[in-house]
Short mmCIF file of C-alpha atoms in Angstrom, two decimals:
data_model
loop_
_atom_site.label_atom_id
_atom_site.label_comp_id
_atom_site.label_asym_id
_atom_site.label_seq_id
_atom_site.Cartn_x
_atom_site.Cartn_y
_atom_site.Cartn_z
CA UNK A 34 -0.18 -0.06 -0.20
CA UNK A 35 2.65 2.28 1.00
CA UNK A 36 4.80 1.33 -2.29
CA UNK A 37 1.69 2.24 -4.44
CA UNK A 38 0.69 5.66 -3.01
CA UNK A 39 4.67 6.23 -3.72
CA UNK A 40 4.65 5.68 -7.06
CA UNK A 41 0.47 7.58 -7.10
CA UNK A 42 2.07 11.34 -5.66
CA UNK A 43 5.82 10.15 -8.37
CA UNK A 44 2.75 11.30 -10.58
CA UNK A 45 2.00 13.99 -9.13
CA UNK A 46 4.66 14.90 -8.73
CA UNK A 47 5.88 14.69 -12.43
CA UNK A 48 1.96 16.36 -14.28
CA UNK A 49 2.62 19.17 -11.80
CA UNK A 50 6.48 19.05 -12.31
CA UNK A 51 5.81 19.30 -16.90
CA UNK A 52 5.20 22.61 -18.55
CA UNK A 53 0.75 21.84 -19.35
CA UNK A 54 0.54 21.18 -23.25
CA UNK A 55 -0.34 24.14 -24.30
CA UNK A 56 -3.55 23.93 -27.40
CA UNK A 57 -5.15 26.12 -29.55
CA UNK A 58 -8.52 25.39 -30.69
CA UNK A 59 -9.72 27.89 -33.49
CA UNK A 60 -13.85 27.25 -34.63
CA UNK A 61 -16.12 29.60 -35.36
CA UNK A 62 -19.88 28.87 -33.66
CA UNK A 63 -22.22 27.35 -36.32
CA UNK A 64 -18.69 24.98 -37.98
CA UNK A 65 -20.83 21.97 -38.33
CA UNK A 66 -17.28 19.65 -37.70
CA UNK A 67 -16.03 22.61 -35.43
CA UNK A 68 -19.53 21.48 -33.02
CA UNK A 69 -18.51 16.98 -33.79
CA UNK A 70 -14.83 17.93 -32.51
CA UNK A 71 -15.56 19.98 -29.00
CA UNK A 72 -19.01 17.45 -27.88
CA UNK A 73 -17.23 14.79 -28.79
CA UNK A 74 -13.36 14.99 -28.47
CA UNK A 75 -12.47 18.36 -26.49
CA UNK A 76 -15.19 18.57 -24.56
CA UNK A 77 -15.08 14.09 -22.98
CA UNK A 78 -11.14 14.64 -23.12
CA UNK A 79 -10.77 17.73 -20.27
CA UNK A 80 -13.90 16.21 -18.58
CA UNK A 81 -11.93 13.32 -17.66
CA UNK A 82 -9.87 13.37 -15.25
CA UNK A 83 -6.06 15.12 -14.28
CA UNK A 84 -6.67 15.53 -18.31
CA UNK A 85 -7.34 19.75 -16.98
CA UNK A 86 -3.40 19.35 -15.06
CA UNK A 87 -2.04 18.70 -18.01
CA UNK A 88 -3.06 20.87 -21.05
CA UNK A 89 -3.84 24.42 -21.00
CA UNK A 90 -6.59 25.15 -23.57
CA UNK A 91 -7.10 28.41 -25.79
CA UNK A 92 -9.79 29.05 -27.58
CA UNK A 93 -10.59 31.10 -30.41
CA UNK A 94 -14.30 31.04 -31.05
CA UNK A 95 -13.84 33.21 -34.68
CA UNK A 96 -12.62 31.12 -37.29
CA UNK A 97 -13.34 31.91 -40.76
CA UNK A 98 -13.96 35.44 -40.36
CA UNK A 99 -12.81 38.64 -41.79
CA UNK A 100 -12.17 42.14 -39.74
CA UNK A 101 -12.26 45.27 -41.04
CA UNK A 102 -10.17 47.35 -38.36
CA UNK A 103 -10.85 50.27 -40.25
CA UNK A 104 -15.19 50.46 -40.36
CA UNK A 105 -15.04 48.67 -36.90
CA UNK A 106 -16.15 44.92 -38.76
CA UNK A 107 -17.00 41.53 -38.65
CA UNK A 108 -17.89 39.66 -41.49
CA UNK A 109 -18.18 35.93 -40.18
CA UNK A 110 -18.10 32.57 -42.80
CA UNK A 111 -21.67 31.84 -41.75
CA UNK A 112 -23.33 35.38 -42.44
CA UNK A 113 -24.34 37.68 -39.03
CA UNK A 114 -25.92 34.86 -36.89
CA UNK A 115 -22.03 33.15 -36.30
CA UNK A 116 -20.95 36.48 -35.94
CA UNK A 117 -23.65 37.07 -32.88
CA UNK A 118 -22.86 34.04 -31.33
CA UNK A 119 -19.19 33.73 -31.52
CA UNK A 120 -20.44 37.68 -29.75
CA UNK A 121 -21.16 35.10 -26.73
CA UNK A 122 -18.40 32.12 -27.31
CA UNK A 123 -15.72 35.09 -26.67
CA UNK A 124 -17.98 36.72 -23.46
CA UNK A 125 -18.25 33.96 -22.01
CA UNK A 126 -14.82 32.95 -21.64
CA UNK A 127 -13.51 36.67 -21.44
CA UNK A 128 -15.16 36.47 -18.29
CA UNK A 129 -14.44 33.35 -16.80
CA UNK A 130 -11.15 32.43 -18.86
CA UNK A 131 -10.77 28.97 -16.49
CA UNK A 132 -11.41 26.02 -19.30
CA UNK A 133 -13.17 24.54 -16.29
CA UNK A 134 -15.79 27.53 -16.93
CA UNK A 135 -15.86 27.68 -20.05
CA UNK A 136 -15.54 24.79 -22.18
CA UNK A 137 -18.34 23.52 -20.74
CA UNK A 138 -20.54 26.26 -22.03
CA UNK A 139 -19.28 26.43 -25.05
CA UNK A 140 -20.00 22.57 -25.55
CA UNK A 141 -23.97 23.73 -24.46
CA UNK A 142 -23.68 25.95 -27.30
CA UNK A 143 -22.25 23.65 -30.33
CA UNK A 144 -25.23 20.31 -29.35
CA UNK A 145 -27.39 22.78 -29.75
CA UNK A 146 -29.57 22.54 -33.28
CA UNK A 147 -28.31 25.54 -35.09
CA UNK A 148 -31.99 27.17 -36.02
CA UNK A 149 -32.19 27.75 -32.13
CA UNK A 150 -28.62 29.71 -31.82
CA UNK A 151 -30.04 31.79 -34.59
CA UNK A 152 -29.97 35.74 -33.21
CA UNK A 153 -32.30 33.69 -29.67
CA UNK A 154 -30.64 34.61 -26.18
CA UNK A 155 -32.48 32.42 -24.72
CA UNK A 156 -30.09 29.64 -26.10
CA UNK A 157 -26.89 31.87 -23.94
CA UNK A 158 -29.68 31.84 -21.36
CA UNK A 159 -29.93 28.29 -20.84
CA UNK A 160 -26.60 27.23 -21.25
CA UNK A 161 -25.23 30.36 -18.83
CA UNK A 162 -27.43 28.85 -16.89
CA UNK A 163 -26.71 24.93 -16.85
CA UNK A 164 -24.08 25.68 -15.77
CA UNK A 165 -23.45 27.72 -13.52
CA UNK A 166 -22.77 30.64 -14.84
CA UNK A 167 -23.64 34.55 -14.57
CA UNK A 168 -26.11 35.68 -17.40
CA UNK A 169 -26.35 38.72 -17.29
CA UNK A 170 -23.44 39.40 -16.77
CA UNK A 171 -21.99 37.64 -19.76
CA UNK A 172 -25.29 39.52 -21.84
CA UNK A 173 -23.75 43.47 -20.83
CA UNK A 174 -21.29 42.86 -22.22
CA UNK A 175 -22.30 40.92 -25.61
CA UNK A 176 -24.31 44.15 -25.34
CA UNK A 177 -21.05 46.36 -24.78
CA UNK A 178 -21.07 46.85 -28.23
CA UNK A 179 -16.63 48.38 -27.71
CA UNK A 180 -15.26 45.76 -26.02
CA UNK A 181 -17.30 43.37 -27.81
CA UNK A 182 -15.38 45.26 -30.70
CA UNK A 183 -12.57 44.85 -28.68
CA UNK A 184 -13.07 40.73 -27.53
CA UNK A 185 -13.43 40.60 -31.77
CA UNK A 186 -10.91 41.82 -32.51
CA UNK A 187 -8.78 40.57 -30.18
CA UNK A 188 -9.58 36.58 -31.10
CA UNK A 189 -8.58 37.54 -34.34
CA UNK A 190 -5.07 38.29 -33.09
CA UNK A 191 -5.67 35.11 -31.55
CA UNK A 192 -6.51 33.62 -35.27
CA UNK A 193 -3.44 31.75 -37.31
CA UNK A 194 -3.71 34.02 -39.77
CA UNK A 195 -2.28 30.99 -41.80
CA UNK A 196 -5.16 28.70 -41.52
CA UNK A 197 -7.29 27.17 -43.86
CA UNK A 198 -9.87 25.63 -42.29
CA UNK A 199 -12.10 25.17 -39.24
CA UNK A 200 -12.12 23.41 -36.09
CA UNK A 201 -7.81 24.71 -36.37
CA UNK A 202 -6.39 22.82 -33.42
CA UNK A 203 -2.44 22.81 -32.69
CA UNK A 204 -0.85 21.10 -29.81
CA UNK A 205 2.38 22.83 -28.70
CA UNK A 206 3.26 24.02 -32.22
CA UNK A 207 2.43 21.56 -33.87
CA UNK A 208 -1.19 21.30 -36.41
CA UNK A 209 -3.62 18.37 -34.96
CA UNK A 210 -4.78 16.04 -37.79
CA UNK A 211 -8.84 16.35 -37.02
CA UNK A 212 -9.69 13.18 -39.17
CA UNK A 213 -7.36 10.39 -36.33
CA UNK A 214 -9.76 11.30 -34.16
CA UNK A 215 -7.65 10.67 -31.12
CA UNK A 216 -7.40 13.90 -29.31
CA UNK A 217 -7.10 13.06 -26.21
CA UNK A 218 -3.99 10.36 -27.89
CA UNK A 219 -2.23 13.16 -29.47
CA UNK A 220 -2.18 15.96 -26.01
CA UNK A 221 -0.81 12.54 -23.97
CA UNK A 222 1.88 11.71 -26.50
CA UNK A 223 2.56 15.85 -26.97
CA UNK A 224 3.05 15.85 -22.24
CA UNK A 225 4.97 12.69 -23.02
CA UNK A 226 7.43 13.87 -25.81
CA UNK A 227 7.90 17.05 -23.19
CA UNK A 228 8.73 14.35 -20.29
CA UNK A 229 5.39 14.48 -18.63
CA UNK A 230 4.22 11.04 -16.56
CA UNK A 231 0.70 11.07 -16.31
CA UNK A 232 -2.50 8.33 -14.59
CA UNK A 233 -4.17 9.77 -16.88
CA UNK A 234 -2.72 9.13 -20.21
CA UNK A 235 -2.24 5.60 -19.01
CA UNK A 236 -4.94 4.27 -21.03
CA UNK A 237 -4.34 7.40 -24.26
CA UNK A 238 -0.83 6.93 -24.65
CA UNK A 239 -1.37 2.91 -24.95
CA UNK A 240 -3.42 3.36 -27.60
CA UNK A 241 -1.67 5.81 -29.35
CA UNK A 242 1.35 3.40 -29.39
CA UNK A 243 -0.39 -0.23 -30.52
#
C-alpha cells in the first residue's frame, strides 16, 4: 500500500512539474465540424480526470471571419448569426477564463441545433445557467458594442493568419490532424514528449502505441 501511494504521488508530482500542453482551438460557432470536435473530443478529454491538469486550452471562436479594423466590421463565414454566437462565446471566455468553466458552456452551445442559435439570447442563457454562469454579466458584455468589438479584435489576432479551415487545432506548435479522431492521445503524446507522465494518459498512450 505504501509503495502504491508513493507511485501515485510521484505521478502527480511529475504531472505538475511538467508544463502543460498548449492547445490552440480555432473554431466558429456554426461550423458542423467544429461542433463535432467540441462535443465528441474536446469536452470528453477535458472531463477525463487529470487531463485538465496537463493541457491549457486557448479557445478562439472566430474561425474564418474577416475583420475590417478601419470600418470596425466583422463578416463571419456563416453570416451575422455566427458573429452573434461567436460574440457570446468570446464574452464567456473573457469573463470565465478557466477552461473548466468555459468549455462546458461552449460544448453546450455546440450541441444545440443551428436553428436555435439564430440570434436567440435564450439559447445562450440556458447554457449559461446550466453551467452556473452569470448570464446577466455575459449579456452585458455581449451587448456592449465597444467591449464586443475589442473581443472580436483580440480573437482575430489569436487566429493564425495561415489557418486553412476550422476547426484548426494546434498542440504544442504542431497542427493536429482532426481526422485521426484521437485528440486525447495526441495531447498525451505531446505531454510525454516533454517528459511528462500522468495516470490520465495511461489508456490513451497505450492506444497510440499499439
